[in-house]
Every structure is written in structure tokens, then in C-alpha cells.
JSON list of C-alpha atoms in Angstrom, two decimals:
[
{"chain": "A", "resi": 3, "resn": "LEU", "atom": "CA", "xyz": [-50.59, -112.55, 73.05]},
{"chain": "A", "resi": 4, "resn": "LEU", "atom": "CA", "xyz": [-48.42, -112.83, 69.93]},
{"chain": "A", "resi": 5, "resn": "LEU", "atom": "CA", "xyz": [-49.53, -110.90, 68.65]},
{"chain": "A", "resi": 6, "resn": "HIS", "atom": "CA", "xyz": [-47.99, -108.82, 71.22]},
{"chain": "A", "resi": 7, "resn": "GLU", "atom": "CA", "xyz": [-44.80, -110.26, 72.20]},
{"chain": "A", "resi": 8, "resn": "SER", "atom": "CA", "xyz": [-43.73, -109.78, 68.22]},
{"chain": "A", "resi": 9, "resn": "LEU", "atom": "CA", "xyz": [-44.98, -105.79, 68.18]},
{"chain": "A", "resi": 10, "resn": "ARG", "atom": "CA", "xyz": [-42.67, -105.39, 71.56]},
{"chain": "A", "resi": 11, "resn": "GLN", "atom": "CA", "xyz": [-39.90, -107.60, 69.79]},
{"chain": "A", "resi": 12, "resn": "LEU", "atom": "CA", "xyz": [-40.22, -105.01, 66.78]},
{"chain": "A", "resi": 13, "resn": "VAL", "atom": "CA", "xyz": [-39.75, -102.85, 68.82]},
{"chain": "A", "resi": 14, "resn": "GLU", "atom": "CA", "xyz": [-37.32, -104.44, 70.78]},
{"chain": "A", "resi": 15, "resn": "ASP", "atom": "CA", "xyz": [-34.70, -105.16, 67.50]},
{"chain": "A", "resi": 16, "resn": "GLY", "atom": "CA", "xyz": [-35.83, -101.54, 66.34]},
{"chain": "A", "resi": 17, "resn": "VAL", "atom": "CA", "xyz": [-37.81, -102.52, 63.33]},
{"chain": "A", "resi": 18, "resn": "ILE", "atom": "CA", "xyz": [-39.91, -100.16, 64.05]},
{"chain": "A", "resi": 19, "resn": "ALA", "atom": "CA", "xyz": [-41.17, -96.96, 66.41]},
{"chain": "A", "resi": 20, "resn": "GLN", "atom": "CA", "xyz": [-43.15, -94.52, 66.83]},
{"chain": "A", "resi": 21, "resn": "ARG", "atom": "CA", "xyz": [-42.64, -90.78, 65.36]},
{"chain": "A", "resi": 22, "resn": "ASP", "atom": "CA", "xyz": [-44.05, -87.91, 66.02]},
{"chain": "A", "resi": 23, "resn": "GLY", "atom": "CA", "xyz": [-47.71, -90.61, 67.73]},
{"chain": "A", "resi": 24, "resn": "ARG", "atom": "CA", "xyz": [-47.22, -92.81, 64.59]},
{"chain": "A", "resi": 25, "resn": "TRP", "atom": "CA", "xyz": [-45.29, -96.31, 63.92]},
{"chain": "A", "resi": 26, "resn": "VAL", "atom": "CA", "xyz": [-42.90, -96.04, 60.88]},
{"chain": "A", "resi": 27, "resn": "GLU", "atom": "CA", "xyz": [-40.59, -98.56, 59.49]},
{"chain": "A", "resi": 28, "resn": "GLN", "atom": "CA", "xyz": [-36.84, -98.46, 61.10]},
{"chain": "A", "resi": 29, "resn": "MET", "atom": "CA", "xyz": [-35.42, -101.33, 59.13]},
{"chain": "A", "resi": 30, "resn": "PRO", "atom": "CA", "xyz": [-36.26, -104.16, 56.51]},
{"chain": "A", "resi": 31, "resn": "LEU", "atom": "CA", "xyz": [-38.26, -106.92, 58.95]},
{"chain": "A", "resi": 32, "resn": "PRO", "atom": "CA", "xyz": [-35.82, -109.98, 59.28]},
{"chain": "A", "resi": 33, "resn": "ASP", "atom": "CA", "xyz": [-36.73, -113.32, 58.78]},
{"chain": "A", "resi": 34, "resn": "GLY", "atom": "CA", "xyz": [-38.21, -115.40, 61.48]},
{"chain": "A", "resi": 35, "resn": "VAL", "atom": "CA", "xyz": [-39.21, -112.67, 64.07]},
{"chain": "A", "resi": 36, "resn": "VAL", "atom": "CA", "xyz": [-42.98, -112.16, 63.28]},
{"chain": "A", "resi": 37, "resn": "GLY", "atom": "CA", "xyz": [-45.39, -115.82, 63.93]},
{"chain": "A", "resi": 38, "resn": "ASP", "atom": "CA", "xyz": [-42.60, -117.57, 66.17]},
{"chain": "A", "resi": 39, "resn": "LEU", "atom": "CA", "xyz": [-43.08, -117.80, 69.98]},
{"chain": "A", "resi": 40, "resn": "GLY", "atom": "CA", "xyz": [-40.42, -119.99, 71.23]},
{"chain": "A", "resi": 41, "resn": "LEU", "atom": "CA", "xyz": [-37.92, -117.05, 68.76]},
{"chain": "A", "resi": 42, "resn": "ILE", "atom": "CA", "xyz": [-38.82, -114.84, 70.55]},
{"chain": "A", "resi": 43, "resn": "VAL", "atom": "CA", "xyz": [-39.35, -116.17, 74.17]},
{"chain": "A", "resi": 44, "resn": "VAL", "atom": "CA", "xyz": [-35.10, -117.66, 72.70]},
{"chain": "A", "resi": 45, "resn": "ARG", "atom": "CA", "xyz": [-34.79, -113.93, 72.43]},
{"chain": "A", "resi": 46, "resn": "ARG", "atom": "CA", "xyz": [-36.05, -112.44, 75.24]},
{"chain": "A", "resi": 47, "resn": "SER", "atom": "CA", "xyz": [-34.17, -115.51, 77.55]},
{"chain": "A", "resi": 48, "resn": "GLN", "atom": "CA", "xyz": [-31.10, -116.11, 75.80]},
{"chain": "A", "resi": 49, "resn": "HIS", "atom": "CA", "xyz": [-28.72, -113.40, 77.49]},
{"chain": "A", "resi": 50, "resn": "LEU", "atom": "CA", "xyz": [-29.88, -114.13, 80.84]},
{"chain": "A", "resi": 51, "resn": "LYS", "atom": "CA", "xyz": [-27.22, -113.91, 83.79]},
{"chain": "A", "resi": 52, "resn": "PRO", "atom": "CA", "xyz": [-26.67, -117.42, 85.77]},
{"chain": "A", "resi": 53, "resn": "PRO", "atom": "CA", "xyz": [-28.50, -116.36, 88.84]},
{"chain": "A", "resi": 54, "resn": "VAL", "atom": "CA", "xyz": [-31.01, -114.60, 86.52]},
{"chain": "A", "resi": 55, "resn": "ARG", "atom": "CA", "xyz": [-31.90, -117.80, 84.46]},
{"chain": "A", "resi": 56, "resn": "LEU", "atom": "CA", "xyz": [-32.26, -120.04, 87.25]},
{"chain": "A", "resi": 57, "resn": "VAL", "atom": "CA", "xyz": [-34.99, -118.17, 89.45]},
{"chain": "A", "resi": 58, "resn": "LEU", "atom": "CA", "xyz": [-36.56, -117.78, 86.12]},
{"chain": "A", "resi": 59, "resn": "GLU", "atom": "CA", "xyz": [-36.15, -121.70, 85.79]},
{"chain": "A", "resi": 60, "resn": "ALA", "atom": "CA", "xyz": [-38.08, -122.24, 89.04]},
{"chain": "A", "resi": 61, "resn": "LEU", "atom": "CA", "xyz": [-40.11, -120.19, 87.60]},
{"chain": "A", "resi": 62, "resn": "THR", "atom": "CA", "xyz": [-41.04, -122.51, 85.18]},
{"chain": "A", "resi": 63, "resn": "GLY", "atom": "CA", "xyz": [-40.67, -125.75, 86.31]},
{"chain": "A", "resi": 64, "resn": "VAL", "atom": "CA", "xyz": [-42.71, -125.71, 89.34]},
{"chain": "A", "resi": 65, "resn": "GLU", "atom": "CA", "xyz": [-44.63, -122.32, 88.84]},
{"chain": "A", "resi": 66, "resn": "ASP", "atom": "CA", "xyz": [-48.04, -123.28, 89.59]},
{"chain": "A", "resi": 67, "resn": "THR", "atom": "CA", "xyz": [-47.61, -123.90, 92.91]},
{"chain": "A", "resi": 68, "resn": "ILE", "atom": "CA", "xyz": [-44.87, -121.84, 93.95]},
{"chain": "A", "resi": 69, "resn": "GLY", "atom": "CA", "xyz": [-43.98, -118.33, 95.23]},
{"chain": "A", "resi": 70, "resn": "GLY", "atom": "CA", "xyz": [-42.65, -115.51, 97.85]},
{"chain": "A", "resi": 71, "resn": "ALA", "atom": "CA", "xyz": [-41.30, -117.23, 100.10]},
{"chain": "A", "resi": 72, "resn": "ALA", "atom": "CA", "xyz": [-40.89, -120.82, 98.55]},
{"chain": "A", "resi": 73, "resn": "LEU", "atom": "CA", "xyz": [-39.31, -119.62, 95.94]},
{"chain": "A", "resi": 74, "resn": "GLU", "atom": "CA", "xyz": [-36.60, -118.39, 97.83]},
{"chain": "A", "resi": 75, "resn": "GLU", "atom": "CA", "xyz": [-35.90, -121.54, 99.46]},
{"chain": "A", "resi": 76, "resn": "MET", "atom": "CA", "xyz": [-35.50, -123.16, 96.37]},
{"chain": "A", "resi": 77, "resn": "VAL", "atom": "CA", "xyz": [-33.06, -121.33, 94.94]},
{"chain": "A", "resi": 78, "resn": "ALA", "atom": "CA", "xyz": [-31.32, -120.42, 97.56]},
{"chain": "A", "resi": 79, "resn": "ARG", "atom": "CA", "xyz": [-29.90, -123.61, 97.59]},
{"chain": "A", "resi": 80, "resn": "HIS", "atom": "CA", "xyz": [-28.81, -122.51, 94.61]},
{"chain": "A", "resi": 81, "resn": "GLY", "atom": "CA", "xyz": [-26.31, -120.01, 96.94]},
{"chain": "A", "resi": 82, "resn": "LEU", "atom": "CA", "xyz": [-29.01, -116.87, 95.70]},
{"chain": "A", "resi": 83, "resn": "SER", "atom": "CA", "xyz": [-29.78, -114.35, 98.67]},
{"chain": "A", "resi": 84, "resn": "ALA", "atom": "CA", "xyz": [-33.22, -113.18, 98.09]},
{"chain": "A", "resi": 85, "resn": "GLY", "atom": "CA", "xyz": [-32.51, -109.76, 97.36]},
{"chain": "A", "resi": 86, "resn": "GLU", "atom": "CA", "xyz": [-30.78, -111.80, 94.36]},
{"chain": "A", "resi": 87, "resn": "VAL", "atom": "CA", "xyz": [-34.13, -113.21, 93.72]},
{"chain": "A", "resi": 88, "resn": "VAL", "atom": "CA", "xyz": [-35.70, -110.46, 93.57]},
{"chain": "A", "resi": 89, "resn": "ASP", "atom": "CA", "xyz": [-33.67, -109.02, 91.97]},
{"chain": "A", "resi": 90, "resn": "ALA", "atom": "CA", "xyz": [-32.95, -110.93, 89.26]},
{"chain": "A", "resi": 91, "resn": "LEU", "atom": "CA", "xyz": [-37.21, -110.83, 89.23]},
{"chain": "A", "resi": 92, "resn": "GLU", "atom": "CA", "xyz": [-37.25, -107.50, 88.75]},
{"chain": "A", "resi": 93, "resn": "ALA", "atom": "CA", "xyz": [-34.33, -108.26, 85.41]},
{"chain": "A", "resi": 94, "resn": "LEU", "atom": "CA", "xyz": [-37.45, -110.98, 84.63]},
{"chain": "A", "resi": 95, "resn": "GLU", "atom": "CA", "xyz": [-40.08, -108.56, 85.04]},
{"chain": "A", "resi": 96, "resn": "ARG", "atom": "CA", "xyz": [-37.91, -105.77, 81.97]},
{"chain": "A", "resi": 97, "resn": "VAL", "atom": "CA", "xyz": [-37.04, -108.77, 79.69]},
{"chain": "A", "resi": 98, "resn": "GLY", "atom": "CA", "xyz": [-41.48, -108.94, 79.62]},
{"chain": "A", "resi": 99, "resn": "LEU", "atom": "CA", "xyz": [-41.30, -113.18, 80.33]},
{"chain": "A", "resi": 100, "resn": "ILE", "atom": "CA", "xyz": [-42.84, -112.89, 84.14]},
{"chain": "A", "resi": 101, "resn": "ARG", "atom": "CA", "xyz": [-45.44, -110.03, 85.59]},
{"chain": "A", "resi": 102, "resn": "VAL", "atom": "CA", "xyz": [-45.26, -109.24, 89.07]},
{"chain": "A", "resi": 103, "resn": "GLU", "atom": "CA", "xyz": [-49.43, -108.71, 89.99]},
{"chain": "A", "resi": 104, "resn": "PRO", "atom": "CA", "xyz": [-49.93, -105.66, 91.93]},
{"chain": "A", "resi": 105, "resn": "GLY", "atom": "CA", "xyz": [-50.05, -104.87, 95.67]},
{"chain": "A", "resi": 106, "resn": "GLN", "atom": "CA", "xyz": [-47.89, -107.92, 95.61]},
{"chain": "A", "resi": 107, "resn": "PRO", "atom": "CA", "xyz": [-44.34, -108.97, 95.93]},
{"chain": "A", "resi": 108, "resn": "VAL", "atom": "CA", "xyz": [-42.41, -108.85, 93.33]},
{"chain": "A", "resi": 109, "resn": "THR", "atom": "CA", "xyz": [-41.50, -113.28, 94.53]},
{"chain": "A", "resi": 110, "resn": "ALA", "atom": "CA", "xyz": [-44.89, -113.49, 94.22]},
{"chain": "A", "resi": 111, "resn": "ALA", "atom": "CA", "xyz": [-44.65, -112.69, 90.43]},
{"chain": "A", "resi": 112, "resn": "ARG", "atom": "CA", "xyz": [-45.96, -114.90, 88.14]},
{"chain": "A", "resi": 113, "resn": "ILE", "atom": "CA", "xyz": [-44.87, -116.09, 83.87]},
{"chain": "A", "resi": 114, "resn": "ARG", "atom": "CA", "xyz": [-46.33, -113.85, 81.59]},
{"chain": "A", "resi": 115, "resn": "HIS", "atom": "CA", "xyz": [-48.89, -116.28, 80.56]},
{"chain": "A", "resi": 116, "resn": "PRO", "atom": "CA", "xyz": [-48.68, -119.63, 79.82]},
{"chain": "A", "resi": 117, "resn": "LEU", "atom": "CA", "xyz": [-48.44, -120.17, 76.39]},
{"chain": "A", "resi": 118, "resn": "VAL", "atom": "CA", "xyz": [-44.68, -118.72, 77.65]},
{"chain": "A", "resi": 119, "resn": "ARG", "atom": "CA", "xyz": [-44.66, -120.51, 80.74]},
{"chain": "A", "resi": 120, "resn": "ASP", "atom": "CA", "xyz": [-44.73, -123.68, 77.47]},
{"chain": "A", "resi": 121, "resn": "GLU", "atom": "CA", "xyz": [-42.41, -122.89, 75.68]},
{"chain": "A", "resi": 122, "resn": "LEU", "atom": "CA", "xyz": [-40.11, -122.46, 78.16]},
{"chain": "A", "resi": 123, "resn": "TYR", "atom": "CA", "xyz": [-40.04, -125.37, 80.33]},
{"chain": "A", "resi": 124, "resn": "ARG", "atom": "CA", "xyz": [-40.45, -126.83, 76.89]},
{"chain": "A", "resi": 125, "resn": "GLN", "atom": "CA", "xyz": [-36.82, -125.12, 75.85]},
{"chain": "A", "resi": 126, "resn": "LEU", "atom": "CA", "xyz": [-35.38, -126.40, 79.23]},
{"chain": "A", "resi": 127, "resn": "PRO", "atom": "CA", "xyz": [-33.50, -129.64, 79.18]},
{"chain": "A", "resi": 128, "resn": "ALA", "atom": "CA", "xyz": [-35.29, -132.90, 80.43]},
{"chain": "A", "resi": 129, "resn": "GLU", "atom": "CA", "xyz": [-32.24, -133.80, 82.45]},
{"chain": "A", "resi": 130, "resn": "ARG", "atom": "CA", "xyz": [-33.03, -130.19, 84.58]},
{"chain": "A", "resi": 131, "resn": "ARG", "atom": "CA", "xyz": [-36.67, -130.50, 84.50]},
{"chain": "A", "resi": 132, "resn": "LYS", "atom": "CA", "xyz": [-36.49, -133.96, 86.63]},
{"chain": "A", "resi": 133, "resn": "ALA", "atom": "CA", "xyz": [-34.43, -132.01, 89.15]},
{"chain": "A", "resi": 134, "resn": "LEU", "atom": "CA", "xyz": [-36.39, -128.51, 89.25]},
{"chain": "A", "resi": 135, "resn": "HIS", "atom": "CA", "xyz": [-39.50, -131.19, 89.80]},
{"chain": "A", "resi": 136, "resn": "GLU", "atom": "CA", "xyz": [-37.03, -132.63, 92.98]},
{"chain": "A", "resi": 137, "resn": "ASP", "atom": "CA", "xyz": [-36.57, -129.62, 94.53]},
{"chain": "A", "resi": 138, "resn": "ALA", "atom": "CA", "xyz": [-39.46, -128.55, 94.30]},
{"chain": "A", "resi": 139, "resn": "GLY", "atom": "CA", "xyz": [-40.74, -132.21, 95.22]},
{"chain": "A", "resi": 140, "resn": "GLU", "atom": "CA", "xyz": [-38.41, -131.68, 98.67]},
{"chain": "A", "resi": 141, "resn": "LEU", "atom": "CA", "xyz": [-39.80, -128.99, 99.23]},
{"chain": "A", "resi": 142, "resn": "PHE", "atom": "CA", "xyz": [-42.48, -129.09, 98.92]},
{"chain": "A", "resi": 143, "resn": "ALA", "atom": "CA", "xyz": [-42.97, -131.98, 101.16]},
{"chain": "A", "resi": 144, "resn": "ARG", "atom": "CA", "xyz": [-41.30, -130.40, 104.88]},
{"chain": "A", "resi": 145, "resn": "LEU", "atom": "CA", "xyz": [-43.00, -126.52, 104.09]},
{"chain": "A", "resi": 146, "resn": "PRO", "atom": "CA", "xyz": [-45.07, -126.81, 107.30]},
{"chain": "A", "resi": 147, "resn": "GLY", "atom": "CA", "xyz": [-48.27, -124.73, 104.28]},
{"chain": "A", "resi": 148, "resn": "ALA", "atom": "CA", "xyz": [-47.88, -127.36, 101.86]},
{"chain": "A", "resi": 149, "resn": "SER", "atom": "CA", "xyz": [-48.28, -129.99, 104.06]},
{"chain": "A", "resi": 150, "resn": "ALA", "atom": "CA", "xyz": [-52.11, -129.75, 104.15]},
{"chain": "A", "resi": 151, "resn": "PHE", "atom": "CA", "xyz": [-51.24, -130.69, 100.53]},
{"chain": "A", "resi": 152, "resn": "PRO", "atom": "CA", "xyz": [-49.40, -133.86, 100.30]},
{"chain": "A", "resi": 153, "resn": "SER", "atom": "CA", "xyz": [-50.32, -134.57, 96.83]},
{"chain": "A", "resi": 154, "resn": "VAL", "atom": "CA", "xyz": [-48.29, -131.52, 95.65]},
{"chain": "A", "resi": 155, "resn": "ALA", "atom": "CA", "xyz": [-45.18, -132.94, 96.61]},
{"chain": "A", "resi": 156, "resn": "GLY", "atom": "CA", "xyz": [-45.78, -136.24, 94.75]},
{"chain": "A", "resi": 157, "resn": "GLY", "atom": "CA", "xyz": [-47.06, -135.07, 91.87]},
{"chain": "A", "resi": 158, "resn": "HIS", "atom": "CA", "xyz": [-43.46, -133.61, 92.08]},
{"chain": "A", "resi": 159, "resn": "LEU", "atom": "CA", "xyz": [-41.38, -136.57, 92.47]},
{"chain": "A", "resi": 160, "resn": "ALA", "atom": "CA", "xyz": [-42.89, -138.26, 90.19]},
{"chain": "A", "resi": 161, "resn": "LEU", "atom": "CA", "xyz": [-42.07, -136.18, 87.51]},
{"chain": "A", "resi": 162, "resn": "ALA", "atom": "CA", "xyz": [-38.75, -135.66, 89.36]},
{"chain": "A", "resi": 163, "resn": "GLY", "atom": "CA", "xyz": [-38.50, -139.43, 88.04]},
{"chain": "A", "resi": 164, "resn": "TRP", "atom": "CA", "xyz": [-38.71, -140.53, 92.31]},
{"chain": "A", "resi": 165, "resn": "PRO", "atom": "CA", "xyz": [-42.26, -142.41, 92.33]},
{"chain": "A", "resi": 166, "resn": "HIS", "atom": "CA", "xyz": [-41.14, -144.43, 95.28]},
{"chain": "A", "resi": 167, "resn": "ARG", "atom": "CA", "xyz": [-41.19, -141.19, 96.85]},
{"chain": "A", "resi": 168, "resn": "ALA", "atom": "CA", "xyz": [-44.19, -139.65, 94.46]},
{"chain": "A", "resi": 169, "resn": "LEU", "atom": "CA", "xyz": [-46.04, -142.65, 96.26]},
{"chain": "A", "resi": 170, "resn": "ASP", "atom": "CA", "xyz": [-45.73, -141.77, 99.80]},
{"chain": "A", "resi": 171, "resn": "ALA", "atom": "CA", "xyz": [-47.05, -138.36, 98.97]},
{"chain": "A", "resi": 172, "resn": "LEU", "atom": "CA", "xyz": [-50.07, -139.07, 97.05]},
{"chain": "A", "resi": 173, "resn": "ILE", "atom": "CA", "xyz": [-51.54, -141.91, 99.65]},
{"chain": "A", "resi": 174, "resn": "ARG", "atom": "CA", "xyz": [-50.77, -139.37, 102.83]},
{"chain": "A", "resi": 175, "resn": "ALA", "atom": "CA", "xyz": [-53.08, -137.52, 100.00]},
{"chain": "A", "resi": 176, "resn": "ALA", "atom": "CA", "xyz": [-55.20, -139.86, 99.24]},
{"chain": "A", "resi": 177, "resn": "ASN", "atom": "CA", "xyz": [-55.37, -140.84, 102.86]},
{"chain": "A", "resi": 178, "resn": "ARG", "atom": "CA", "xyz": [-56.27, -136.80, 103.82]},
{"chain": "A", "resi": 179, "resn": "CYS", "atom": "CA", "xyz": [-59.30, -136.71, 100.81]},
{"chain": "A", "resi": 180, "resn": "LEU", "atom": "CA", "xyz": [-60.00, -139.94, 102.83]},
{"chain": "A", "resi": 181, "resn": "GLU", "atom": "CA", "xyz": [-60.69, -138.59, 106.38]}
]
């Protein structure tokens, strides 16, 4: 992953290019470009427009439990339309931060690699992470399909700093296991 991302960044920065079927150096290698996934992720995400950043943050904060209509609903709470979500996901795929599985709708996109997701999550301010988890917890507490997994809502609410609300969902999950 690191080698691939470093090479991609070198191409994007114009440091290397293909000429006559071979890779050639176009300019001297800048410091810190190779070997620092965090820096690469920052460089890819720093110029994103606000709607694109919002979608990326939603995927980053709750990727393991979100996708499709749930993603659209989560960001719709912040005023984004379904079309804006699709546009944002396409922009994120172009910069290499997410991938869309062939044959799947674009709204079922995932962060490109778990290490990229971890780096994006680490870079989010703590208050933003809590807000994302609160949004996700509330969403999954009321979504019809998600009610089959109350522990998902409870986990997000706990990460949002709402232990009493999380406890209710986690007790429902425990009771479901005992049925």
C-alpha cells in the first residue's frame, strides 16, 4: 500500500512520468513524499470541497456499518442531496481515497484501505469524531433494517460520549442474544 500510494503521489506531483514505456525522473524528489502515508492522505484530502469532505468524514467515521441509503441519509441531515453524495463519491474515487466495487452502486463505496481509513480517522478532531458517531448512532437506532443490530447504534452512541443512550441499545442487543 505504501509503495503504491507513494508512487501515485510522485506521479501526481510530476516527480516521475512515463516516457517511451519507461519511468523517468522529471524533477528532484521533495522531502517527505515517500514513506509517510499520513502525509500522502493529508495531501489527497486537503483541497476537498466541503460537501466532498463531509461524505469522506461520514465514511471514515462509520464505514464498517454504513453504505447506500444510510450514507445518503446521514449526510442529508447536513443538507446534501443524493446527487451531491454521488458527485462527492466520484470525486473521492478520482483522488484515490475510496473505491467502488464493480457492479455495486457508487453509494456502497468504501475507504480504499483500512490503513487509509485509520489515518483519515486519526486526523479528524475528537469533537468531529464524536459528532459523526452521534449522527450514526441516532441513524442506526431508528433505521428499520438496522434495528436488527442494536449494538451498532449502541457502539456509535458510546463513541459519541452518550453512555446512557448507548446502554439502552446495548441492553436491547444483549436481550436479543438471550432470546
